[in-house]
């Protein structure tokens, strides 16, 4: 049981079982005791996946049996709402049962620390060591008698406190006065009852899409990337909406659809929010981008004279920087974005609201905002492919690229090789291509960015051929980004 880019994830019924959840929960309780946080209590939340409630009850039972005060969510809830409860109630940490955007056969165990953000790698490494120690010592998890669960575990609703924070952070009065109609695509996840509720209370007309909470997510991984957003795009055009606001399965990631039905991907959302926070709100701070993100972010940060930091993939690295200094905004290629004066955590619901606030304050449509952005930073085009590999073959690919990187790739000269997280080939002003192993699924991810769509297609075709030539027989997967 290893914590990857964002928590421990595994296939339900294989490695992700009630027994293994109990083992990780016991190690979490032991870790909280060691850290002196056990007396502060914990919150346990869960998403809409198969058996998530049952897994959450098991985690709550183990934590309570170890003497911790446990707040157990009464219904599926967004990860940002559960994490905000840690800050609101001064808790020692939290557990979120979710595999986020992964396909429906997965579930996961996200660990949140006392600062209301992802547990840092050294924290999850300690939990892993405690799992192994307990196993080697023959120490079984403590559990409550099932009849004691209602008495020892407190039912909890994190949504009201979280909505109050959103109302403090966003100018919802201005958003409401604009008379907008918006589509909200929940992707059958846990965001229903938060984003729609705060918008409707502000006077915004909401058209819900994929709002039913379904464990199978309707057959589409709950990941807000272009190929998965056709229902939102169609609904925006059909209803004449000003925008489509899209969430992943646990509502900590963001994407959008403009009024013409075009997808505004996570890279552009990140850049727009950076513009809004700095130009419209007058805020400063460090800009943090993970390794697979767009060059647009660096160009904006340099134009504003703001400190800029690039980290390995995984929001936990953004979180670390936010604990060390004032981070204005930090985000990932996959749509996880966090902002200043909130919490060191990604929040898809808040980011969607800030997009609407930006539209209203600037008096521009979403497509207009994107066009203004392109005029400012130049044209940027991006793609990603996920290839499932036979076990161990990814190592051969990565080793070859590290030890003998090419002098040219897809006809473009390689001007620099960056090994921060995987292997990124920098192709001068043309763009870049990145190869890296996933931290959440058995795939190798290939990312590319260039100033023209045709260049991106060339890079991706060459990248997939390169990976297949090394890795053998495998397919392009609908795997999800971390």
PDB file of C-alpha atoms in Angstrom, residues 147-349:
ATOM      1  CA  UNK A 147     -23.349  -1.078  17.369  1.00  0.00           C
ATOM      2  CA  UNK A 148     -21.042   1.530  18.921  1.00  0.00           C
ATOM      3  CA  UNK A 149     -20.391   3.403  15.668  1.00  0.00           C
ATOM      4  CA  UNK A 150     -23.431   5.753  15.933  1.00  0.00           C
ATOM      5  CA  UNK A 151     -22.526   6.559  19.541  1.00  0.00           C
ATOM      6  CA  UNK A 152     -18.778   7.072  19.113  1.00  0.00           C
ATOM      7  CA  UNK A 153     -18.697   8.762  15.692  1.00  0.00           C
ATOM      8  CA  UNK A 154     -20.328  12.169  15.128  1.00  0.00           C
ATOM      9  CA  UNK A 155     -22.432  12.687  11.979  1.00  0.00           C
ATOM     10  CA  UNK A 156     -21.246  15.793  10.192  1.00  0.00           C
ATOM     11  CA  UNK A 157     -22.181  18.041   7.269  1.00  0.00           C
ATOM     12  CA  UNK A 158     -19.182  20.022   5.975  1.00  0.00           C
ATOM     13  CA  UNK A 159     -21.137  21.887   3.314  1.00  0.00           C
ATOM     14  CA  UNK A 160     -22.644  24.854   5.265  1.00  0.00           C
ATOM     15  CA  UNK A 161     -19.296  25.973   6.659  1.00  0.00           C
ATOM     16  CA  UNK A 162     -17.652  25.578   3.276  1.00  0.00           C
ATOM     17  CA  UNK A 163     -20.366  27.552   1.476  1.00  0.00           C
ATOM     18  CA  UNK A 164     -19.960  30.347   4.014  1.00  0.00           C
ATOM     19  CA  UNK A 165     -16.265  30.514   3.110  1.00  0.00           C
ATOM     20  CA  UNK A 166     -17.102  30.693  -0.607  1.00  0.00           C
ATOM     21  CA  UNK A 167     -19.522  33.538   0.081  1.00  0.00           C
ATOM     22  CA  UNK A 168     -16.770  35.415   1.917  1.00  0.00           C
ATOM     23  CA  UNK A 169     -14.216  34.850  -0.823  1.00  0.00           C
ATOM     24  CA  UNK A 170     -16.199  35.555  -4.002  1.00  0.00           C
ATOM     25  CA  UNK A 171     -18.274  38.628  -4.915  1.00  0.00           C
ATOM     26  CA  UNK A 172     -21.416  36.591  -5.394  1.00  0.00           C
ATOM     27  CA  UNK A 173     -23.642  39.670  -5.308  1.00  0.00           C
ATOM     28  CA  UNK A 174     -21.996  40.960  -8.484  1.00  0.00           C
ATOM     29  CA  UNK A 175     -22.192  37.515 -10.076  1.00  0.00           C
ATOM     30  CA  UNK A 176     -25.886  37.302  -9.199  1.00  0.00           C
ATOM     31  CA  UNK A 177     -26.677  40.756 -10.582  1.00  0.00           C
ATOM     32  CA  UNK A 178     -25.217  39.815 -13.969  1.00  0.00           C
ATOM     33  CA  UNK A 179     -28.239  37.640 -14.771  1.00  0.00           C
ATOM     34  CA  UNK A 180     -26.164  34.727 -15.995  1.00  0.00           C
ATOM     35  CA  UNK A 181     -27.302  31.292 -17.039  1.00  0.00           C
ATOM     36  CA  UNK A 182     -24.591  28.683 -16.549  1.00  0.00           C
ATOM     37  CA  UNK A 183     -24.272  24.961 -17.107  1.00  0.00           C
ATOM     38  CA  UNK A 184     -22.707  22.994 -14.256  1.00  0.00           C
ATOM     39  CA  UNK A 185     -21.322  19.564 -15.171  1.00  0.00           C
ATOM     40  CA  UNK A 186     -20.904  17.460 -12.021  1.00  0.00           C
ATOM     41  CA  UNK A 187     -19.726  14.365 -13.941  1.00  0.00           C
ATOM     42  CA  UNK A 188     -21.926  12.309 -11.542  1.00  0.00           C
ATOM     43  CA  UNK A 189     -19.596  13.189  -8.680  1.00  0.00           C
ATOM     44  CA  UNK A 190     -19.705  14.731  -5.231  1.00  0.00           C
ATOM     45  CA  UNK A 191     -19.914  18.382  -6.319  1.00  0.00           C
ATOM     46  CA  UNK A 192     -23.711  18.366  -6.530  1.00  0.00           C
ATOM     47  CA  UNK A 193     -25.220  20.426  -3.733  1.00  0.00           C
ATOM     48  CA  UNK A 194     -22.304  22.858  -3.452  1.00  0.00           C
ATOM     49  CA  UNK A 195     -21.525  24.724  -6.672  1.00  0.00           C
ATOM     50  CA  UNK A 196     -25.145  24.721  -7.831  1.00  0.00           C
ATOM     51  CA  UNK A 197     -26.394  25.702  -4.387  1.00  0.00           C
ATOM     52  CA  UNK A 198     -24.128  28.714  -3.965  1.00  0.00           C
ATOM     53  CA  UNK A 199     -24.894  29.906  -7.495  1.00  0.00           C
ATOM     54  CA  UNK A 200     -28.653  29.552  -7.136  1.00  0.00           C
ATOM     55  CA  UNK A 201     -28.584  31.359  -3.795  1.00  0.00           C
ATOM     56  CA  UNK A 202     -26.799  34.217  -5.570  1.00  0.00           C
ATOM     57  CA  UNK A 203     -29.493  34.367  -8.260  1.00  0.00           C
ATOM     58  CA  UNK A 204     -27.671  32.563 -11.070  1.00  0.00           C
ATOM     59  CA  UNK A 205     -29.738  30.255 -13.275  1.00  0.00           C
ATOM     60  CA  UNK A 206     -28.116  26.814 -13.177  1.00  0.00           C
ATOM     61  CA  UNK A 207     -28.563  24.114 -15.816  1.00  0.00           C
ATOM     62  CA  UNK A 208     -27.295  20.878 -14.227  1.00  0.00           C
ATOM     63  CA  UNK A 209     -25.587  18.219 -16.340  1.00  0.00           C
ATOM     64  CA  UNK A 210     -24.711  14.713 -15.145  1.00  0.00           C
ATOM     65  CA  UNK A 211     -26.010  15.653 -11.712  1.00  0.00           C
ATOM     66  CA  UNK A 212     -27.100  12.201 -10.516  1.00  0.00           C
ATOM     67  CA  UNK A 213     -24.536  10.706  -8.166  1.00  0.00           C
ATOM     68  CA  UNK A 214     -23.582   7.423  -9.870  1.00  0.00           C
ATOM     69  CA  UNK A 215     -20.818   4.998  -8.834  1.00  0.00           C
ATOM     70  CA  UNK A 216     -20.089   4.186 -12.486  1.00  0.00           C
ATOM     71  CA  UNK A 217     -20.000   7.875 -13.497  1.00  0.00           C
ATOM     72  CA  UNK A 218     -22.123   7.048 -16.518  1.00  0.00           C
ATOM     73  CA  UNK A 219     -19.298   5.098 -18.144  1.00  0.00           C
ATOM     74  CA  UNK A 220     -16.915   8.071 -18.411  1.00  0.00           C
ATOM     75  CA  UNK A 221     -14.055   8.651 -15.967  1.00  0.00           C
ATOM     76  CA  UNK A 222     -14.958  11.749 -13.913  1.00  0.00           C
ATOM     77  CA  UNK A 223     -12.072  13.743 -15.313  1.00  0.00           C
ATOM     78  CA  UNK A 224     -12.812  17.199 -16.815  1.00  0.00           C
ATOM     79  CA  UNK A 225     -10.651  17.016 -19.934  1.00  0.00           C
ATOM     80  CA  UNK A 226     -11.878  17.878 -23.451  1.00  0.00           C
ATOM     81  CA  UNK A 227     -12.776  14.367 -24.603  1.00  0.00           C
ATOM     82  CA  UNK A 228     -15.015  13.879 -21.547  1.00  0.00           C
ATOM     83  CA  UNK A 229     -16.917  17.174 -21.715  1.00  0.00           C
ATOM     84  CA  UNK A 230     -19.210  16.658 -24.704  1.00  0.00           C
ATOM     85  CA  UNK A 231     -22.404  16.773 -22.563  1.00  0.00           C
ATOM     86  CA  UNK A 232     -21.377  20.099 -21.041  1.00  0.00           C
ATOM     87  CA  UNK A 233     -20.471  21.552 -24.426  1.00  0.00           C
ATOM     88  CA  UNK A 234     -23.780  20.494 -25.938  1.00  0.00           C
ATOM     89  CA  UNK A 235     -25.759  21.860 -22.989  1.00  0.00           C
ATOM     90  CA  UNK A 236     -24.055  25.264 -23.159  1.00  0.00           C
ATOM     91  CA  UNK A 237     -24.968  25.646 -26.824  1.00  0.00           C
ATOM     92  CA  UNK A 238     -28.496  24.236 -26.389  1.00  0.00           C
ATOM     93  CA  UNK A 239     -29.390  26.519 -23.477  1.00  0.00           C
ATOM     94  CA  UNK A 240     -27.490  29.597 -24.623  1.00  0.00           C
ATOM     95  CA  UNK A 241     -25.487  29.599 -21.405  1.00  0.00           C
ATOM     96  CA  UNK A 242     -22.741  32.087 -20.610  1.00  0.00           C
ATOM     97  CA  UNK A 243     -20.412  29.286 -19.558  1.00  0.00           C
ATOM     98  CA  UNK A 244     -20.117  25.677 -18.541  1.00  0.00           C
ATOM     99  CA  UNK A 245     -18.459  24.996 -15.197  1.00  0.00           C
ATOM    100  CA  UNK A 246     -16.985  21.501 -14.873  1.00  0.00           C
ATOM    101  CA  UNK A 247     -15.828  19.466 -11.874  1.00  0.00           C
ATOM    102  CA  UNK A 248     -14.157  16.106 -11.416  1.00  0.00           C
ATOM    103  CA  UNK A 249     -15.437  13.265  -9.238  1.00  0.00           C
ATOM    104  CA  UNK A 250     -14.551  14.864  -5.905  1.00  0.00           C
ATOM    105  CA  UNK A 251     -14.773  18.491  -7.100  1.00  0.00           C
ATOM    106  CA  UNK A 252     -11.175  19.542  -6.503  1.00  0.00           C
ATOM    107  CA  UNK A 253     -10.389  20.052 -10.217  1.00  0.00           C
ATOM    108  CA  UNK A 254     -11.688  22.560 -12.722  1.00  0.00           C
ATOM    109  CA  UNK A 255     -12.300  23.014 -16.430  1.00  0.00           C
ATOM    110  CA  UNK A 256     -14.749  25.222 -18.282  1.00  0.00           C
ATOM    111  CA  UNK A 257     -16.705  25.589 -21.508  1.00  0.00           C
ATOM    112  CA  UNK A 258     -17.118  28.969 -23.187  1.00  0.00           C
ATOM    113  CA  UNK A 259     -20.365  30.338 -24.591  1.00  0.00           C
ATOM    114  CA  UNK A 260     -19.525  28.940 -28.034  1.00  0.00           C
ATOM    115  CA  UNK A 261     -19.092  25.395 -26.713  1.00  0.00           C
ATOM    116  CA  UNK A 262     -15.295  25.470 -26.751  1.00  0.00           C
ATOM    117  CA  UNK A 263     -13.368  23.839 -23.923  1.00  0.00           C
ATOM    118  CA  UNK A 264     -11.276  26.120 -21.727  1.00  0.00           C
ATOM    119  CA  UNK A 265      -8.750  23.616 -20.437  1.00  0.00           C
ATOM    120  CA  UNK A 266      -6.945  23.662 -17.103  1.00  0.00           C
ATOM    121  CA  UNK A 267      -3.912  25.504 -18.506  1.00  0.00           C
ATOM    122  CA  UNK A 268      -6.037  28.418 -19.656  1.00  0.00           C
ATOM    123  CA  UNK A 269      -8.141  28.411 -16.505  1.00  0.00           C
ATOM    124  CA  UNK A 270      -4.925  28.627 -14.467  1.00  0.00           C
ATOM    125  CA  UNK A 271      -3.671  31.549 -16.575  1.00  0.00           C
ATOM    126  CA  UNK A 272      -7.004  33.379 -16.408  1.00  0.00           C
ATOM    127  CA  UNK A 273      -7.174  33.037 -12.634  1.00  0.00           C
ATOM    128  CA  UNK A 274      -3.607  34.317 -12.321  1.00  0.00           C
ATOM    129  CA  UNK A 275      -4.621  37.360 -14.354  1.00  0.00           C
ATOM    130  CA  UNK A 276      -7.735  37.888 -12.250  1.00  0.00           C
ATOM    131  CA  UNK A 277      -6.044  37.578  -8.880  1.00  0.00           C
ATOM    132  CA  UNK A 278      -3.167  39.887  -9.787  1.00  0.00           C
ATOM    133  CA  UNK A 279      -4.740  42.419 -12.151  1.00  0.00           C
ATOM    134  CA  UNK A 280      -8.313  42.628 -10.831  1.00  0.00           C
ATOM    135  CA  UNK A 281      -7.842  41.807  -7.150  1.00  0.00           C
ATOM    136  CA  UNK A 282      -4.412  43.394  -6.802  1.00  0.00           C
ATOM    137  CA  UNK A 283      -2.871  40.377  -5.061  1.00  0.00           C
ATOM    138  CA  UNK A 284       0.782  39.357  -5.127  1.00  0.00           C
ATOM    139  CA  UNK A 285       2.667  36.217  -4.191  1.00  0.00           C
ATOM    140  CA  UNK A 286       4.634  33.344  -5.630  1.00  0.00           C
ATOM    141  CA  UNK A 287       3.255  31.537  -8.675  1.00  0.00           C
ATOM    142  CA  UNK A 288       3.750  27.767  -8.454  1.00  0.00           C
ATOM    143  CA  UNK A 289       3.273  25.445 -11.434  1.00  0.00           C
ATOM    144  CA  UNK A 290       3.832  21.725 -11.611  1.00  0.00           C
ATOM    145  CA  UNK A 291       6.150  20.264 -14.231  1.00  0.00           C
ATOM    146  CA  UNK A 292       3.554  19.338 -16.858  1.00  0.00           C
ATOM    147  CA  UNK A 293       1.875  22.748 -16.952  1.00  0.00           C
ATOM    148  CA  UNK A 294       1.875  25.362 -19.685  1.00  0.00           C
ATOM    149  CA  UNK A 295       4.554  27.948 -20.402  1.00  0.00           C
ATOM    150  CA  UNK A 296       1.797  30.553 -20.279  1.00  0.00           C
ATOM    151  CA  UNK A 297       2.014  30.579 -16.498  1.00  0.00           C
ATOM    152  CA  UNK A 298       5.718  31.367 -16.399  1.00  0.00           C
ATOM    153  CA  UNK A 299       5.333  34.096 -19.012  1.00  0.00           C
ATOM    154  CA  UNK A 300       2.567  35.794 -17.035  1.00  0.00           C
ATOM    155  CA  UNK A 301       4.470  35.544 -13.762  1.00  0.00           C
ATOM    156  CA  UNK A 302       7.566  37.098 -15.333  1.00  0.00           C
ATOM    157  CA  UNK A 303       5.478  39.851 -16.923  1.00  0.00           C
ATOM    158  CA  UNK A 304       4.013  40.680 -13.508  1.00  0.00           C
ATOM    159  CA  UNK A 305       7.383  40.504 -11.767  1.00  0.00           C
ATOM    160  CA  UNK A 306       6.122  37.740  -9.478  1.00  0.00           C
ATOM    161  CA  UNK A 307       8.309  34.940  -8.092  1.00  0.00           C
ATOM    162  CA  UNK A 308       7.860  31.746 -10.104  1.00  0.00           C
ATOM    163  CA  UNK A 309       8.522  28.173  -8.954  1.00  0.00           C
ATOM    164  CA  UNK A 310       8.176  24.884 -10.854  1.00  0.00           C
ATOM    165  CA  UNK A 311       7.670  21.652  -8.899  1.00  0.00           C
ATOM    166  CA  UNK A 312       7.276  17.944  -9.639  1.00  0.00           C
ATOM    167  CA  UNK A 313       3.755  16.783 -10.509  1.00  0.00           C
ATOM    168  CA  UNK A 314       1.406  16.510  -7.538  1.00  0.00           C
ATOM    169  CA  UNK A 315      -0.384  19.223  -5.598  1.00  0.00           C
ATOM    170  CA  UNK A 316       1.419  18.156  -2.431  1.00  0.00           C
ATOM    171  CA  UNK A 317       4.472  19.971  -3.831  1.00  0.00           C
ATOM    172  CA  UNK A 318       2.410  23.127  -4.353  1.00  0.00           C
ATOM    173  CA  UNK A 319       1.105  22.719  -0.817  1.00  0.00           C
ATOM    174  CA  UNK A 320       4.637  22.588   0.586  1.00  0.00           C
ATOM    175  CA  UNK A 321       5.476  25.933  -1.028  1.00  0.00           C
ATOM    176  CA  UNK A 322       2.247  27.449   0.294  1.00  0.00           C
ATOM    177  CA  UNK A 323       3.266  26.448   3.814  1.00  0.00           C
ATOM    178  CA  UNK A 324       6.643  28.161   3.369  1.00  0.00           C
ATOM    179  CA  UNK A 325       5.651  31.430   1.710  1.00  0.00           C
ATOM    180  CA  UNK A 326       2.722  33.412   0.325  1.00  0.00           C
ATOM    181  CA  UNK A 327       1.615  31.604  -2.814  1.00  0.00           C
ATOM    182  CA  UNK A 328      -0.714  33.642  -5.001  1.00  0.00           C
ATOM    183  CA  UNK A 329      -1.798  30.661  -7.074  1.00  0.00           C
ATOM    184  CA  UNK A 330      -0.531  27.151  -7.629  1.00  0.00           C
ATOM    185  CA  UNK A 331      -1.752  24.494  -9.975  1.00  0.00           C
ATOM    186  CA  UNK A 332      -1.387  21.399 -12.092  1.00  0.00           C
ATOM    187  CA  UNK A 333      -1.910  20.364 -15.682  1.00  0.00           C
ATOM    188  CA  UNK A 334      -4.786  18.184 -14.522  1.00  0.00           C
ATOM    189  CA  UNK A 335      -6.927  21.077 -13.260  1.00  0.00           C
ATOM    190  CA  UNK A 336      -6.065  21.116  -9.572  1.00  0.00           C
ATOM    191  CA  UNK A 337      -5.641  24.791  -8.677  1.00  0.00           C
ATOM    192  CA  UNK A 338      -5.359  26.487  -5.296  1.00  0.00           C
ATOM    193  CA  UNK A 339      -5.416  30.209  -4.531  1.00  0.00           C
ATOM    194  CA  UNK A 340      -4.163  32.573  -1.868  1.00  0.00           C
ATOM    195  CA  UNK A 341      -6.085  33.360   1.349  1.00  0.00           C
ATOM    196  CA  UNK A 342      -8.149  30.166   1.219  1.00  0.00           C
ATOM    197  CA  UNK A 343      -6.292  26.962   2.116  1.00  0.00           C
ATOM    198  CA  UNK A 344      -3.249  25.153   0.681  1.00  0.00           C
ATOM    199  CA  UNK A 345      -5.537  22.853  -1.282  1.00  0.00           C
ATOM    200  CA  UNK A 346      -6.928  22.682  -4.793  1.00  0.00           C
ATOM    201  CA  UNK A 347     -10.558  23.669  -5.093  1.00  0.00           C
ATOM    202  CA  UNK A 348     -12.516  23.217  -8.311  1.00  0.00           C
ATOM    203  CA  UNK A 349     -15.657  24.830  -6.923  1.00  0.00           C
TER     204      UNK A 349
END
